[in-house]
Tab-separated table of C-alpha atoms in Angstrom:
chain	number	residue	atom	x	y	z
Y	10	UNK	CA	-84.744	-25.119	-56.578
Y	11	UNK	CA	-84.733	-23.141	-53.323
Y	12	UNK	CA	-81.936	-24.141	-50.932
Y	13	UNK	CA	-83.160	-25.481	-47.611
Y	14	UNK	CA	-86.663	-24.888	-48.934
Y	15	UNK	CA	-88.717	-27.588	-47.250
Y	16	UNK	CA	-90.931	-25.138	-45.394
Y	17	UNK	CA	-91.309	-22.686	-48.313
Y	18	UNK	CA	-93.912	-22.629	-51.075
Y	19	UNK	CA	-92.181	-20.147	-53.392
Y	20	UNK	CA	-88.772	-19.978	-55.006
Y	21	UNK	CA	-86.462	-17.138	-54.066
Y	22	UNK	CA	-86.843	-13.990	-56.162
Y	23	UNK	CA	-83.941	-13.705	-58.642
Y	24	UNK	CA	-83.002	-10.259	-57.333
Y	25	UNK	CA	-82.948	-11.593	-53.779
Y	26	UNK	CA	-80.924	-14.595	-54.951
Y	27	UNK	CA	-78.264	-12.317	-56.412
Y	28	UNK	CA	-78.379	-9.993	-53.391
Y	29	UNK	CA	-78.135	-12.919	-50.998
Y	30	UNK	CA	-75.327	-14.758	-52.752
Y	31	UNK	CA	-71.737	-14.428	-51.544
Y	32	UNK	CA	-70.040	-16.809	-53.988
Y	33	UNK	CA	-68.610	-13.884	-55.969
Y	34	UNK	CA	-66.222	-13.126	-53.113
Y	35	UNK	CA	-66.185	-16.108	-50.731
Y	36	UNK	CA	-65.071	-18.491	-53.477
Y	37	UNK	CA	-61.520	-17.644	-52.439
Y	38	UNK	CA	-62.204	-19.794	-49.349
Y	39	UNK	CA	-62.561	-22.945	-51.451
Y	40	UNK	CA	-59.335	-24.535	-50.225
Y	41	UNK	CA	-60.081	-23.921	-46.551
Y	42	UNK	CA	-63.696	-25.035	-46.993
Y	43	UNK	CA	-62.624	-28.326	-48.557
Y	44	UNK	CA	-59.883	-28.874	-45.954
Y	45	UNK	CA	-62.418	-28.274	-43.182
Y	46	UNK	CA	-64.888	-30.666	-44.790
Y	47	UNK	CA	-62.243	-33.367	-45.192
Y	48	UNK	CA	-61.379	-33.108	-41.500
Y	49	UNK	CA	-65.065	-33.082	-40.518
Y	50	UNK	CA	-65.858	-36.167	-42.607
Y	51	UNK	CA	-62.774	-37.972	-41.292
Y	52	UNK	CA	-63.864	-37.250	-37.733
Y	53	UNK	CA	-67.464	-38.372	-38.431
Y	54	UNK	CA	-66.093	-41.662	-39.725
Y	55	UNK	CA	-63.823	-42.061	-36.702
Y	56	UNK	CA	-66.622	-41.618	-34.149
Y	57	UNK	CA	-69.119	-43.724	-36.116
Y	58	UNK	CA	-71.605	-41.041	-37.144
Y	59	UNK	CA	-71.007	-42.181	-40.726
Y	60	UNK	CA	-69.333	-45.391	-41.836
Y	61	UNK	CA	-65.605	-45.520	-42.632
Y	62	UNK	CA	-66.481	-46.256	-46.258
Y	63	UNK	CA	-68.773	-43.232	-46.477
Y	64	UNK	CA	-66.054	-41.084	-44.952
Y	65	UNK	CA	-63.560	-42.451	-47.491
Y	66	UNK	CA	-65.877	-41.653	-50.410
Y	67	UNK	CA	-66.500	-38.126	-49.159
Y	68	UNK	CA	-62.818	-37.407	-48.583
Y	69	UNK	CA	-61.830	-38.768	-51.992
Y	70	UNK	CA	-64.570	-36.773	-53.704
Y	71	UNK	CA	-63.511	-33.566	-51.928
Y	72	UNK	CA	-59.876	-34.073	-52.938
Y	73	UNK	CA	-60.928	-34.481	-56.554
Y	74	UNK	CA	-63.051	-31.318	-56.395
Y	75	UNK	CA	-60.085	-29.393	-54.962
Y	76	UNK	CA	-57.939	-30.494	-57.892
Y	77	UNK	CA	-60.666	-29.583	-60.394
Y	78	UNK	CA	-61.085	-26.094	-58.891
Y	79	UNK	CA	-57.341	-25.454	-58.929
Y	80	UNK	CA	-57.195	-26.568	-62.555
Y	81	UNK	CA	-59.975	-24.127	-63.484
Y	82	UNK	CA	-62.491	-26.826	-64.352
Y	83	UNK	CA	-65.244	-25.606	-61.987
Y	84	UNK	CA	-67.739	-22.803	-62.575
Y	85	UNK	CA	-69.453	-21.782	-59.352
Y	86	UNK	CA	-73.236	-21.424	-59.208
Y	87	UNK	CA	-74.734	-18.176	-57.891
Y	88	UNK	CA	-77.946	-20.022	-57.009
Y	89	UNK	CA	-75.979	-22.144	-54.537
Y	90	UNK	CA	-75.331	-18.925	-52.600
Y	91	UNK	CA	-71.872	-19.536	-51.176
Y	92	UNK	CA	-68.719	-21.603	-51.392
Y	93	UNK	CA	-70.026	-24.101	-48.820
Y	94	UNK	CA	-73.127	-25.082	-50.788
Y	95	UNK	CA	-71.249	-24.987	-54.088
Y	96	UNK	CA	-68.757	-27.547	-52.784
Y	97	UNK	CA	-71.514	-29.697	-51.332
Y	98	UNK	CA	-73.445	-29.647	-54.613
Y	99	UNK	CA	-70.300	-30.584	-56.528
Y	100	UNK	CA	-69.663	-33.416	-54.064
Y	101	UNK	CA	-73.204	-34.795	-54.312
Y	102	UNK	CA	-73.048	-34.656	-58.106
Y	103	UNK	CA	-69.771	-36.572	-57.979
Y	104	UNK	CA	-70.478	-39.315	-55.382
Y	105	UNK	CA	-74.273	-39.313	-55.053
Y	106	UNK	CA	-76.409	-39.355	-51.899
Y	107	UNK	CA	-73.437	-40.072	-49.636
Y	108	UNK	CA	-72.324	-36.519	-50.286
Y	109	UNK	CA	-75.403	-35.230	-48.471
Y	110	UNK	CA	-74.132	-36.810	-45.246
Y	111	UNK	CA	-71.175	-34.417	-45.120
Y	112	UNK	CA	-73.286	-31.741	-43.465
Y	113	UNK	CA	-74.232	-34.014	-40.552
Y	114	UNK	CA	-73.506	-32.333	-37.187
Y	115	UNK	CA	-72.452	-29.121	-38.906
Y	116	UNK	CA	-74.002	-25.743	-39.768
Y	117	UNK	CA	-72.918	-23.190	-42.293
Y	118	UNK	CA	-72.458	-20.941	-39.244
Y	119	UNK	CA	-69.597	-22.921	-37.742
Y	120	UNK	CA	-68.411	-23.913	-41.223
Y	121	UNK	CA	-67.847	-20.333	-42.376
Y	122	UNK	CA	-66.270	-19.463	-39.033
Y	123	UNK	CA	-63.672	-22.202	-39.392
Y	124	UNK	CA	-63.029	-21.319	-43.050
Y	125	UNK	CA	-62.328	-17.663	-42.283
Y	126	UNK	CA	-60.064	-18.515	-39.367
Y	127	UNK	CA	-58.048	-20.965	-41.472
Y	128	UNK	CA	-57.783	-18.461	-44.294
Y	129	UNK	CA	-56.695	-15.625	-42.012
Y	130	UNK	CA	-54.101	-17.803	-40.303
Y	131	UNK	CA	-52.509	-18.481	-43.689
Y	132	UNK	CA	-52.568	-14.806	-44.666
Y	133	UNK	CA	-51.118	-13.636	-41.346
Y	134	UNK	CA	-48.130	-15.898	-41.984
Y	135	UNK	CA	-47.664	-14.367	-45.444
Y	136	UNK	CA	-47.887	-10.778	-44.204
Y	137	UNK	CA	-45.522	-11.440	-41.300
Y	138	UNK	CA	-43.089	-12.847	-43.852
Y	139	UNK	CA	-43.395	-9.682	-45.942
Y	140	UNK	CA	-42.760	-7.514	-42.876
Y	141	UNK	CA	-39.732	-9.616	-42.018
Y	142	UNK	CA	-38.306	-9.064	-45.506
Y	143	UNK	CA	-38.961	-5.325	-45.252
Y	144	UNK	CA	-37.210	-5.128	-41.891
Y	145	UNK	CA	-34.224	-7.044	-43.271
Y	146	UNK	CA	-34.062	-4.607	-46.197
Y	147	UNK	CA	-34.132	-1.616	-43.845
Y	148	UNK	CA	-31.443	-3.138	-41.625
Y	149	UNK	CA	-29.190	-3.695	-44.642
Y	150	UNK	CA	-29.798	-0.129	-45.791
Y	151	UNK	CA	-29.075	1.161	-42.289
Y	152	UNK	CA	-25.752	-0.680	-42.229
Y	153	UNK	CA	-24.803	1.174	-45.411
Y	154	UNK	CA	-25.647	4.572	-43.900
Y	155	UNK	CA	-24.320	4.451	-40.348
Y	156	UNK	CA	-22.501	7.754	-40.883
Y	157	UNK	CA	-24.845	9.426	-43.381
Y	158	UNK	CA	-25.783	12.586	-41.493
Y	159	UNK	CA	-29.166	14.179	-42.020
Y	160	UNK	CA	-31.404	16.564	-40.107
Y	161	UNK	CA	-33.959	15.160	-37.732
Y	162	UNK	CA	-37.214	17.103	-37.639
Y	163	UNK	CA	-39.880	18.131	-35.200
Y	164	UNK	CA	-42.886	20.159	-36.389
Y	165	UNK	CA	-41.339	19.724	-39.873
Y	166	UNK	CA	-38.565	22.105	-38.761
Y	167	UNK	CA	-34.931	21.040	-38.706
Y	168	UNK	CA	-34.208	20.036	-35.135
Y	169	UNK	CA	-31.018	18.015	-34.497
Y	170	UNK	CA	-28.487	16.068	-36.558
Y	171	UNK	CA	-29.126	12.352	-36.800
Y	172	UNK	CA	-28.136	9.680	-39.303
Y	173	UNK	CA	-30.151	8.032	-42.034
Y	174	UNK	CA	-29.489	4.688	-40.340
Y	175	UNK	CA	-31.071	5.990	-37.141
Y	176	UNK	CA	-34.060	7.306	-39.072
Y	177	UNK	CA	-34.585	3.981	-40.836
Y	178	UNK	CA	-34.422	2.088	-37.555
Y	179	UNK	CA	-37.349	4.139	-36.262
Y	180	UNK	CA	-39.487	2.457	-38.915
Y	181	UNK	CA	-37.929	-0.897	-38.110
Y	182	UNK	CA	-39.312	-0.536	-34.585
Y	183	UNK	CA	-42.775	0.195	-35.988
Y	184	UNK	CA	-42.728	-2.842	-38.254
Y	185	UNK	CA	-41.444	-5.048	-35.426
Y	186	UNK	CA	-44.464	-4.024	-33.364
Y	187	UNK	CA	-46.652	-4.817	-36.367
Y	188	UNK	CA	-45.183	-8.317	-36.509
Y	189	UNK	CA	-45.833	-8.796	-32.804
Y	190	UNK	CA	-49.433	-7.607	-33.136
Y	191	UNK	CA	-50.051	-10.068	-35.958
Y	192	UNK	CA	-48.536	-12.878	-33.878
Y	193	UNK	CA	-50.904	-11.934	-31.075
Y	194	UNK	CA	-53.853	-11.843	-33.474
Y	195	UNK	CA	-52.840	-15.266	-34.786
Y	196	UNK	CA	-53.199	-16.753	-31.282
Y	197	UNK	CA	-56.824	-15.645	-31.041
Y	198	UNK	CA	-57.534	-16.707	-34.611
Y	199	UNK	CA	-56.072	-20.160	-33.919
Y	200	UNK	CA	-59.225	-21.421	-32.158
Y	201	UNK	CA	-61.454	-23.974	-33.906
Y	202	UNK	CA	-65.230	-23.271	-33.886
Y	203	UNK	CA	-66.285	-26.369	-35.865
Y	204	UNK	CA	-68.689	-28.482	-33.823
Y	205	UNK	CA	-70.604	-25.465	-32.527
Y	206	UNK	CA	-73.383	-26.058	-35.052
Y	207	UNK	CA	-75.745	-23.191	-35.738
Y	208	UNK	CA	-75.411	-21.888	-32.163
Y	209	UNK	CA	-76.063	-24.718	-29.666
Y	210	UNK	CA	-73.638	-27.459	-30.596
Y	211	UNK	CA	-74.973	-30.868	-31.589
Y	212	UNK	CA	-76.299	-34.100	-30.118
Y	213	UNK	CA	-73.845	-36.172	-32.152
Y	214	UNK	CA	-70.768	-37.531	-30.303
Y	215	UNK	CA	-68.171	-35.372	-32.049
Y	216	UNK	CA	-64.456	-35.476	-31.305
Y	217	UNK	CA	-63.721	-31.785	-31.707
Y	218	UNK	CA	-60.148	-32.081	-30.456
Y	219	UNK	CA	-59.427	-34.625	-33.188
Y	220	UNK	CA	-60.855	-32.276	-35.841
Y	221	UNK	CA	-58.751	-29.425	-34.450
Y	222	UNK	CA	-55.675	-31.641	-34.626
Y	223	UNK	CA	-56.397	-32.520	-38.261
Y	224	UNK	CA	-56.805	-28.832	-39.153
Y	225	UNK	CA	-53.803	-27.603	-37.178
Y	226	UNK	CA	-55.693	-25.524	-34.605
Y	227	UNK	CA	-54.095	-24.928	-31.222
Y	228	UNK	CA	-57.377	-24.728	-29.315
Y	229	UNK	CA	-61.092	-25.518	-29.509
Y	230	UNK	CA	-63.786	-22.911	-28.840
Y	231	UNK	CA	-65.415	-23.179	-25.426
Y	232	UNK	CA	-68.841	-21.632	-26.110
Y	233	UNK	CA	-70.918	-22.441	-29.162
Y	234	UNK	CA	-72.830	-19.140	-29.135
Y	235	UNK	CA	-69.617	-17.129	-29.134
Y	236	UNK	CA	-67.882	-19.433	-31.603
Y	237	UNK	CA	-70.330	-18.799	-34.449
Y	238	UNK	CA	-70.835	-15.083	-33.758
Y	239	UNK	CA	-67.257	-14.064	-32.923
Y	240	UNK	CA	-65.458	-11.910	-35.465
Y	241	UNK	CA	-63.144	-10.237	-32.972
Y	242	UNK	CA	-60.201	-11.885	-34.675
Y	243	UNK	CA	-61.147	-10.260	-37.996
Y	244	UNK	CA	-61.535	-6.854	-36.347
Y	245	UNK	CA	-58.242	-7.349	-34.556
Y	246	UNK	CA	-56.516	-8.195	-37.813
Y	247	UNK	CA	-57.969	-5.132	-39.536
Y	248	UNK	CA	-56.798	-2.980	-36.619
Y	249	UNK	CA	-53.300	-4.431	-36.964
Y	250	UNK	CA	-53.506	-3.931	-40.736
Y	251	UNK	CA	-54.564	-0.311	-40.238
Y	252	UNK	CA	-51.474	0.271	-38.109
Y	253	UNK	CA	-49.245	-1.347	-40.728
Y	254	UNK	CA	-50.730	0.945	-43.350
Y	255	UNK	CA	-50.335	3.978	-41.094
Y	256	UNK	CA	-46.648	3.173	-40.678
Y	257	UNK	CA	-46.208	2.649	-44.404
Y	258	UNK	CA	-48.067	5.878	-45.099
Y	259	UNK	CA	-45.868	7.919	-42.749
Y	260	UNK	CA	-42.789	6.450	-44.407
Y	261	UNK	CA	-44.236	7.193	-47.849
Y	262	UNK	CA	-44.931	10.786	-46.864
Y	263	UNK	CA	-41.252	11.208	-46.031
Y	264	UNK	CA	-40.171	9.469	-49.231
Y	265	UNK	CA	-42.392	11.847	-51.202
Y	266	UNK	CA	-40.899	14.864	-49.431
Y	267	UNK	CA	-37.327	13.596	-49.749
Y	268	UNK	CA	-37.788	13.052	-53.496
Y	269	UNK	CA	-38.807	16.692	-54.108
Y	270	UNK	CA	-36.400	19.228	-55.530
Y	271	UNK	CA	-36.746	21.199	-52.318
Y	272	UNK	CA	-35.302	18.325	-50.258
Y	273	UNK	CA	-33.445	16.272	-52.899
Y	274	UNK	CA	-32.412	13.730	-50.267
Y	275	UNK	CA	-33.185	10.731	-52.484
Y	276	UNK	CA	-34.049	9.751	-56.031
Y	277	UNK	CA	-36.449	6.899	-56.625
Y	278	UNK	CA	-35.602	4.256	-59.186
Y	279	UNK	CA	-37.296	4.674	-62.575
Y	280	UNK	CA	-39.051	1.340	-62.061
Y	281	UNK	CA	-40.936	2.805	-59.103
Y	282	UNK	CA	-41.734	6.228	-60.536
Y	283	UNK	CA	-43.992	7.556	-63.288
Y	284	UNK	CA	-44.025	10.516	-65.639
Y	285	UNK	CA	-46.494	13.247	-66.458
Y	286	UNK	CA	-48.859	13.234	-69.434
Y	287	UNK	CA	-48.007	16.873	-70.184
Y	288	UNK	CA	-44.832	17.841	-68.290
Y	289	UNK	CA	-41.856	15.897	-69.672
Y	290	UNK	CA	-39.531	16.841	-66.818
Y	291	UNK	CA	-41.642	15.204	-64.112
Y	292	UNK	CA	-40.687	12.098	-62.156
Y	293	UNK	CA	-43.549	11.356	-59.817
Y	294	UNK	CA	-43.411	9.155	-56.675
Y	295	UNK	CA	-46.716	7.505	-57.575
Y	296	UNK	CA	-46.008	4.221	-55.768
Y	297	UNK	CA	-45.463	6.034	-52.480
Y	298	UNK	CA	-48.518	8.209	-53.105
Y	299	UNK	CA	-50.698	5.184	-53.828
Y	300	UNK	CA	-49.602	3.411	-50.658
Y	301	UNK	CA	-50.404	6.596	-48.742
Y	302	UNK	CA	-53.798	6.775	-50.431
Y	303	UNK	CA	-54.687	3.110	-49.935
Y	304	UNK	CA	-54.286	3.516	-46.184
Y	305	UNK	CA	-57.789	4.960	-46.088
Y	306	UNK	CA	-59.204	1.756	-47.580
Y	307	UNK	CA	-57.962	-0.318	-44.663
Y	308	UNK	CA	-59.224	2.235	-42.138
Y	309	UNK	CA	-62.598	1.909	-43.880
Y	310	UNK	CA	-62.454	-1.891	-43.690
Y	311	UNK	CA	-61.879	-1.675	-39.936
Y	312	UNK	CA	-64.707	0.787	-39.393
Y	313	UNK	CA	-67.019	-1.261	-41.623
Y	314	UNK	CA	-66.464	-4.382	-39.527
Y	315	UNK	CA	-66.899	-2.573	-36.225
Y	316	UNK	CA	-70.067	-0.881	-37.418
Y	317	UNK	CA	-71.519	-4.107	-38.824
Y	318	UNK	CA	-70.963	-5.956	-35.548
Y	319	UNK	CA	-71.907	-3.300	-33.023
Y	320	UNK	CA	-75.664	-3.935	-33.018
Y	321	UNK	CA	-75.853	-7.689	-33.521
Y	322	UNK	CA	-77.519	-9.890	-30.902
Y	323	UNK	CA	-76.244	-13.433	-30.427
Y	324	UNK	CA	-75.692	-15.598	-32.316
Y	325	UNK	CA	-75.235	-15.592	-36.094
Y	326	UNK	CA	-76.935	-12.927	-38.227
Y	327	UNK	CA	-76.852	-12.532	-42.002
Y	328	UNK	CA	-75.186	-9.139	-41.522
Y	329	UNK	CA	-72.030	-11.103	-40.785
Y	330	UNK	CA	-71.732	-12.031	-44.437
Y	331	UNK	CA	-70.323	-8.501	-44.738
Y	332	UNK	CA	-67.231	-9.531	-42.787
Y	333	UNK	CA	-65.532	-11.179	-45.730
Y	334	UNK	CA	-65.206	-8.361	-48.242
Y	335	UNK	CA	-63.797	-6.000	-45.612
Y	336	UNK	CA	-61.360	-8.616	-44.342
Y	337	UNK	CA	-60.325	-9.701	-47.831
Y	338	UNK	CA	-59.792	-6.093	-48.923
Y	339	UNK	CA	-57.625	-5.337	-45.890
Y	340	UNK	CA	-55.525	-8.448	-46.554
Y	341	UNK	CA	-55.147	-7.719	-50.265
Y	342	UNK	CA	-54.316	-4.052	-49.707
Y	343	UNK	CA	-51.645	-4.663	-47.082
Y	344	UNK	CA	-50.024	-7.455	-49.090
Y	345	UNK	CA	-50.075	-5.391	-52.290
Y	346	UNK	CA	-48.547	-2.348	-50.627
Y	347	UNK	CA	-45.788	-4.322	-48.902
Y	348	UNK	CA	-45.036	-6.059	-52.189
Y	349	UNK	CA	-44.125	-2.794	-53.943
Y	350	UNK	CA	-42.902	-0.765	-50.978
Y	351	UNK	CA	-39.912	-2.928	-50.087
Y	352	UNK	CA	-38.235	-2.887	-53.529
Y	353	UNK	CA	-39.001	0.830	-53.879
Y	354	UNK	CA	-36.974	1.476	-50.717
Y	355	UNK	CA	-34.268	-1.021	-51.644
Y	356	UNK	CA	-33.585	0.620	-55.027
Y	357	UNK	CA	-33.709	4.318	-54.105
Y	358	UNK	CA	-30.550	6.425	-54.443
Y	359	UNK	CA	-29.504	8.368	-51.340
Y	360	UNK	CA	-28.072	11.866	-51.887
Y	361	UNK	CA	-25.670	11.919	-48.945
Y	362	UNK	CA	-24.247	15.381	-49.598
Y	363	UNK	CA	-27.678	16.980	-49.767
Y	364	UNK	CA	-28.634	15.351	-46.486
Y	365	UNK	CA	-25.434	16.547	-44.817
Y	366	UNK	CA	-25.877	20.078	-46.199
Y	367	UNK	CA	-29.390	20.218	-44.797
Y	368	UNK	CA	-28.120	18.981	-41.426
Y	369	UNK	CA	-25.624	21.859	-41.322
Y	370	UNK	CA	-28.371	24.428	-41.875
Y	371	UNK	CA	-31.160	25.499	-39.597
Y	372	UNK	CA	-28.994	25.534	-36.441
Y	373	UNK	CA	-29.523	21.815	-35.830
Y	374	UNK	CA	-26.467	21.872	-33.550
Y	375	UNK	CA	-27.903	24.537	-31.205
Y	376	UNK	CA	-28.836	21.963	-28.553
Y	377	UNK	CA	-25.261	20.689	-28.636
Y	378	UNK	CA	-24.000	24.198	-27.901
Y	379	UNK	CA	-26.310	24.302	-24.874
Y	380	UNK	CA	-25.106	20.844	-23.801
Y	381	UNK	CA	-21.516	22.065	-24.212
Y	382	UNK	CA	-22.155	24.945	-21.800
Y	383	UNK	CA	-23.943	22.649	-19.358
Y	384	UNK	CA	-20.904	20.364	-19.302
Y	385	UNK	CA	-18.834	23.460	-18.476
Y	386	UNK	CA	-20.970	24.057	-15.392
Y	387	UNK	CA	-23.511	26.510	-16.785
Y	388	UNK	CA	-27.068	25.644	-15.624
Y	389	UNK	CA	-28.956	24.266	-18.622
Y	390	UNK	CA	-31.739	26.857	-18.500
Y	391	UNK	CA	-29.125	29.610	-18.569
Y	392	UNK	CA	-27.247	27.806	-21.334
Y	393	UNK	CA	-30.502	27.554	-23.311
Y	394	UNK	CA	-30.950	31.329	-23.111
Y	395	UNK	CA	-27.354	32.007	-24.131
Y	396	UNK	CA	-27.659	29.802	-27.212
Y	397	UNK	CA	-30.984	31.402	-28.116
Y	398	UNK	CA	-29.193	34.750	-28.156
Y	399	UNK	CA	-26.387	33.225	-30.220
Y	400	UNK	CA	-28.890	32.016	-32.829
Y	401	UNK	CA	-30.538	35.441	-32.942
Y	402	UNK	CA	-27.116	37.047	-33.403
Y	403	UNK	CA	-26.307	34.635	-36.243
Y	404	UNK	CA	-29.593	35.443	-37.989
Y	405	UNK	CA	-28.850	39.151	-37.737
Y	406	UNK	CA	-25.370	38.723	-39.173
Y	407	UNK	CA	-26.112	35.933	-41.681
Y	408	UNK	CA	-23.817	33.464	-39.956
Y	409	UNK	CA	-23.950	29.881	-38.711
Y	410	UNK	CA	-22.857	28.789	-35.242
Y	411	UNK	CA	-19.727	27.272	-36.806
Y	412	UNK	CA	-18.827	30.663	-38.315
Y	413	UNK	CA	-18.881	32.653	-35.073
Y	414	UNK	CA	-15.439	33.781	-33.974
Y	415	UNK	CA	-14.113	32.996	-30.516
Y	416	UNK	CA	-14.439	36.664	-29.660
Y	417	UNK	CA	-18.108	36.551	-30.564
Y	418	UNK	CA	-18.566	33.406	-28.485
Y	419	UNK	CA	-16.788	35.000	-25.512
Y	420	UNK	CA	-19.164	37.963	-25.690
Y	421	UNK	CA	-22.019	35.501	-25.179
Y	422	UNK	CA	-20.382	33.546	-22.323
Y	423	UNK	CA	-16.874	33.255	-20.856
Y	424	UNK	CA	-17.412	29.471	-20.648
Y	425	UNK	CA	-16.768	29.080	-24.381
Y	426	UNK	CA	-13.334	27.803	-25.429
Y	427	UNK	CA	-11.693	26.638	-28.643
Y	428	UNK	CA	-13.088	23.125	-28.234
Y	429	UNK	CA	-16.555	24.465	-29.057
Y	430	UNK	CA	-15.837	24.062	-32.766
Y	431	UNK	CA	-15.218	20.345	-32.436
Y	432	UNK	CA	-18.335	19.933	-30.315
Y	433	UNK	CA	-20.702	21.462	-32.865
Y	434	UNK	CA	-19.814	19.742	-36.126
Y	435	UNK	CA	-22.945	17.870	-37.230
Y	436	UNK	CA	-20.943	14.675	-37.657
Y	437	UNK	CA	-19.736	14.901	-34.065
Y	438	UNK	CA	-23.193	15.855	-32.793
Y	439	UNK	CA	-24.646	12.644	-34.223
Y	440	UNK	CA	-21.676	10.440	-33.294
Y	441	UNK	CA	-21.575	11.711	-29.699
Y	442	UNK	CA	-25.101	10.506	-28.957
Y	443	UNK	CA	-24.002	7.027	-27.919
Y	444	UNK	CA	-26.825	6.362	-25.503
Y	445	UNK	CA	-28.860	3.252	-26.295
Y	446	UNK	CA	-31.344	4.121	-29.037
Y	447	UNK	CA	-29.315	7.114	-30.200
Y	448	UNK	CA	-27.929	7.926	-33.666
Y	449	UNK	CA	-24.247	7.244	-32.975
Y	450	UNK	CA	-22.920	4.558	-35.340
Y	451	UNK	CA	-21.959	2.267	-32.475
Y	452	UNK	CA	-25.405	2.628	-30.880
Y	453	UNK	CA	-27.076	1.934	-34.226
Y	454	UNK	CA	-24.894	-1.141	-34.787
Y	455	UNK	CA	-25.986	-2.486	-31.409
Y	456	UNK	CA	-29.618	-1.778	-32.255
Y	457	UNK	CA	-29.283	-3.624	-35.572
Y	458	UNK	CA	-27.758	-6.621	-33.779
Y	459	UNK	CA	-30.573	-6.662	-31.211
Y	460	UNK	CA	-33.160	-6.423	-33.981
Y	461	UNK	CA	-31.683	-9.331	-35.914
Y	462	UNK	CA	-31.746	-11.402	-32.716
Y	463	UNK	CA	-35.363	-10.396	-32.087
Y	464	UNK	CA	-36.344	-11.370	-35.624
Y	465	UNK	CA	-35.270	-14.912	-34.873
Y	466	UNK	CA	-37.660	-15.028	-31.931
Y	467	UNK	CA	-40.866	-13.534	-33.364
């Protein structure tokens, strides 16, 4: 039988029925759909649109259906199109004609809008929890490597000595911003559209604030046209998810590089690595590579949503059915990547000596030599030129800055003294940068303390 088919003379073509149906993917909204319906029926009973007894029957029937779904006793019907009609059909079959009153003063347009918002609110909480755990893991790792010196890079060239703790805290800042963005997105998702009807509200005397209270929404939508057609919150989430994935991908790129024989800064745990089908010596960072690769999926989800919405007039259009698969995929991808990324980082072995050796090469302390001269009164631009000549001299004579004799230093500038050797050890170079946000152990400790305090507030 054709749904809502009073004005039609033909049944829906089977191909169209399959094409039109969304139950294959929106069935995951069953819990939110039933919760929304329970609140709606309770409110209808409260304001007298249906009797208290009818409301009681509907609520009891919906609770039973929820239990049956969770116990795997329900097989959804493609012909019923979506999760909303499937639940309503199940309810009517269970309690009879009273079940048909559930849809009073409600449209599938505001029903799906409230379902998606409830679902996304739950998932945002989960993902924020995963980010919190990742940040805690990175902070713990940073505390273990306050003095682990490594080269910092610009343009993928060794630049200046830093510490692994300092490097890890850079990603902590990224993930903190991700948490804040999700909290912001949550605020705009936490608005209840139910009661907006198809687009113009309803003539029934609804108590929307009471429904919002039952469902745990902080606010009620203020325009029915916008309420049923708004998917900004979904786009905003996918944008936040894309940034999370970008941060994970950048981190994974470094993990992949660090795990190579050329860098040898870390070794990944066997549980988070794979082998080769033909080369027995290989240990591949496949988890990190997959996270890097899956980033493109979430970018695609974001672009799909934006493109779907960009040409839609108000209010609801069937195109908007396409919002769910993109949103669900972004949620699933981010959660899946965070689930494996955190333990991969937590279990990796850090090769401290290799990091320190790399920090001592590539003249990463050249800036410190220039700073040394500047502190001796040499204008920095002049100091920069002197050190550039010193590096060129070292390259010609296969030496490092630490290996230059005092006589060689004096030929470059009379400002050099014996204390230059203390000033250019990579350990000192990192430890001397005590400015807030710098790599010195004491600065990093303060940053960790501030981060832990911030975590309690967001």
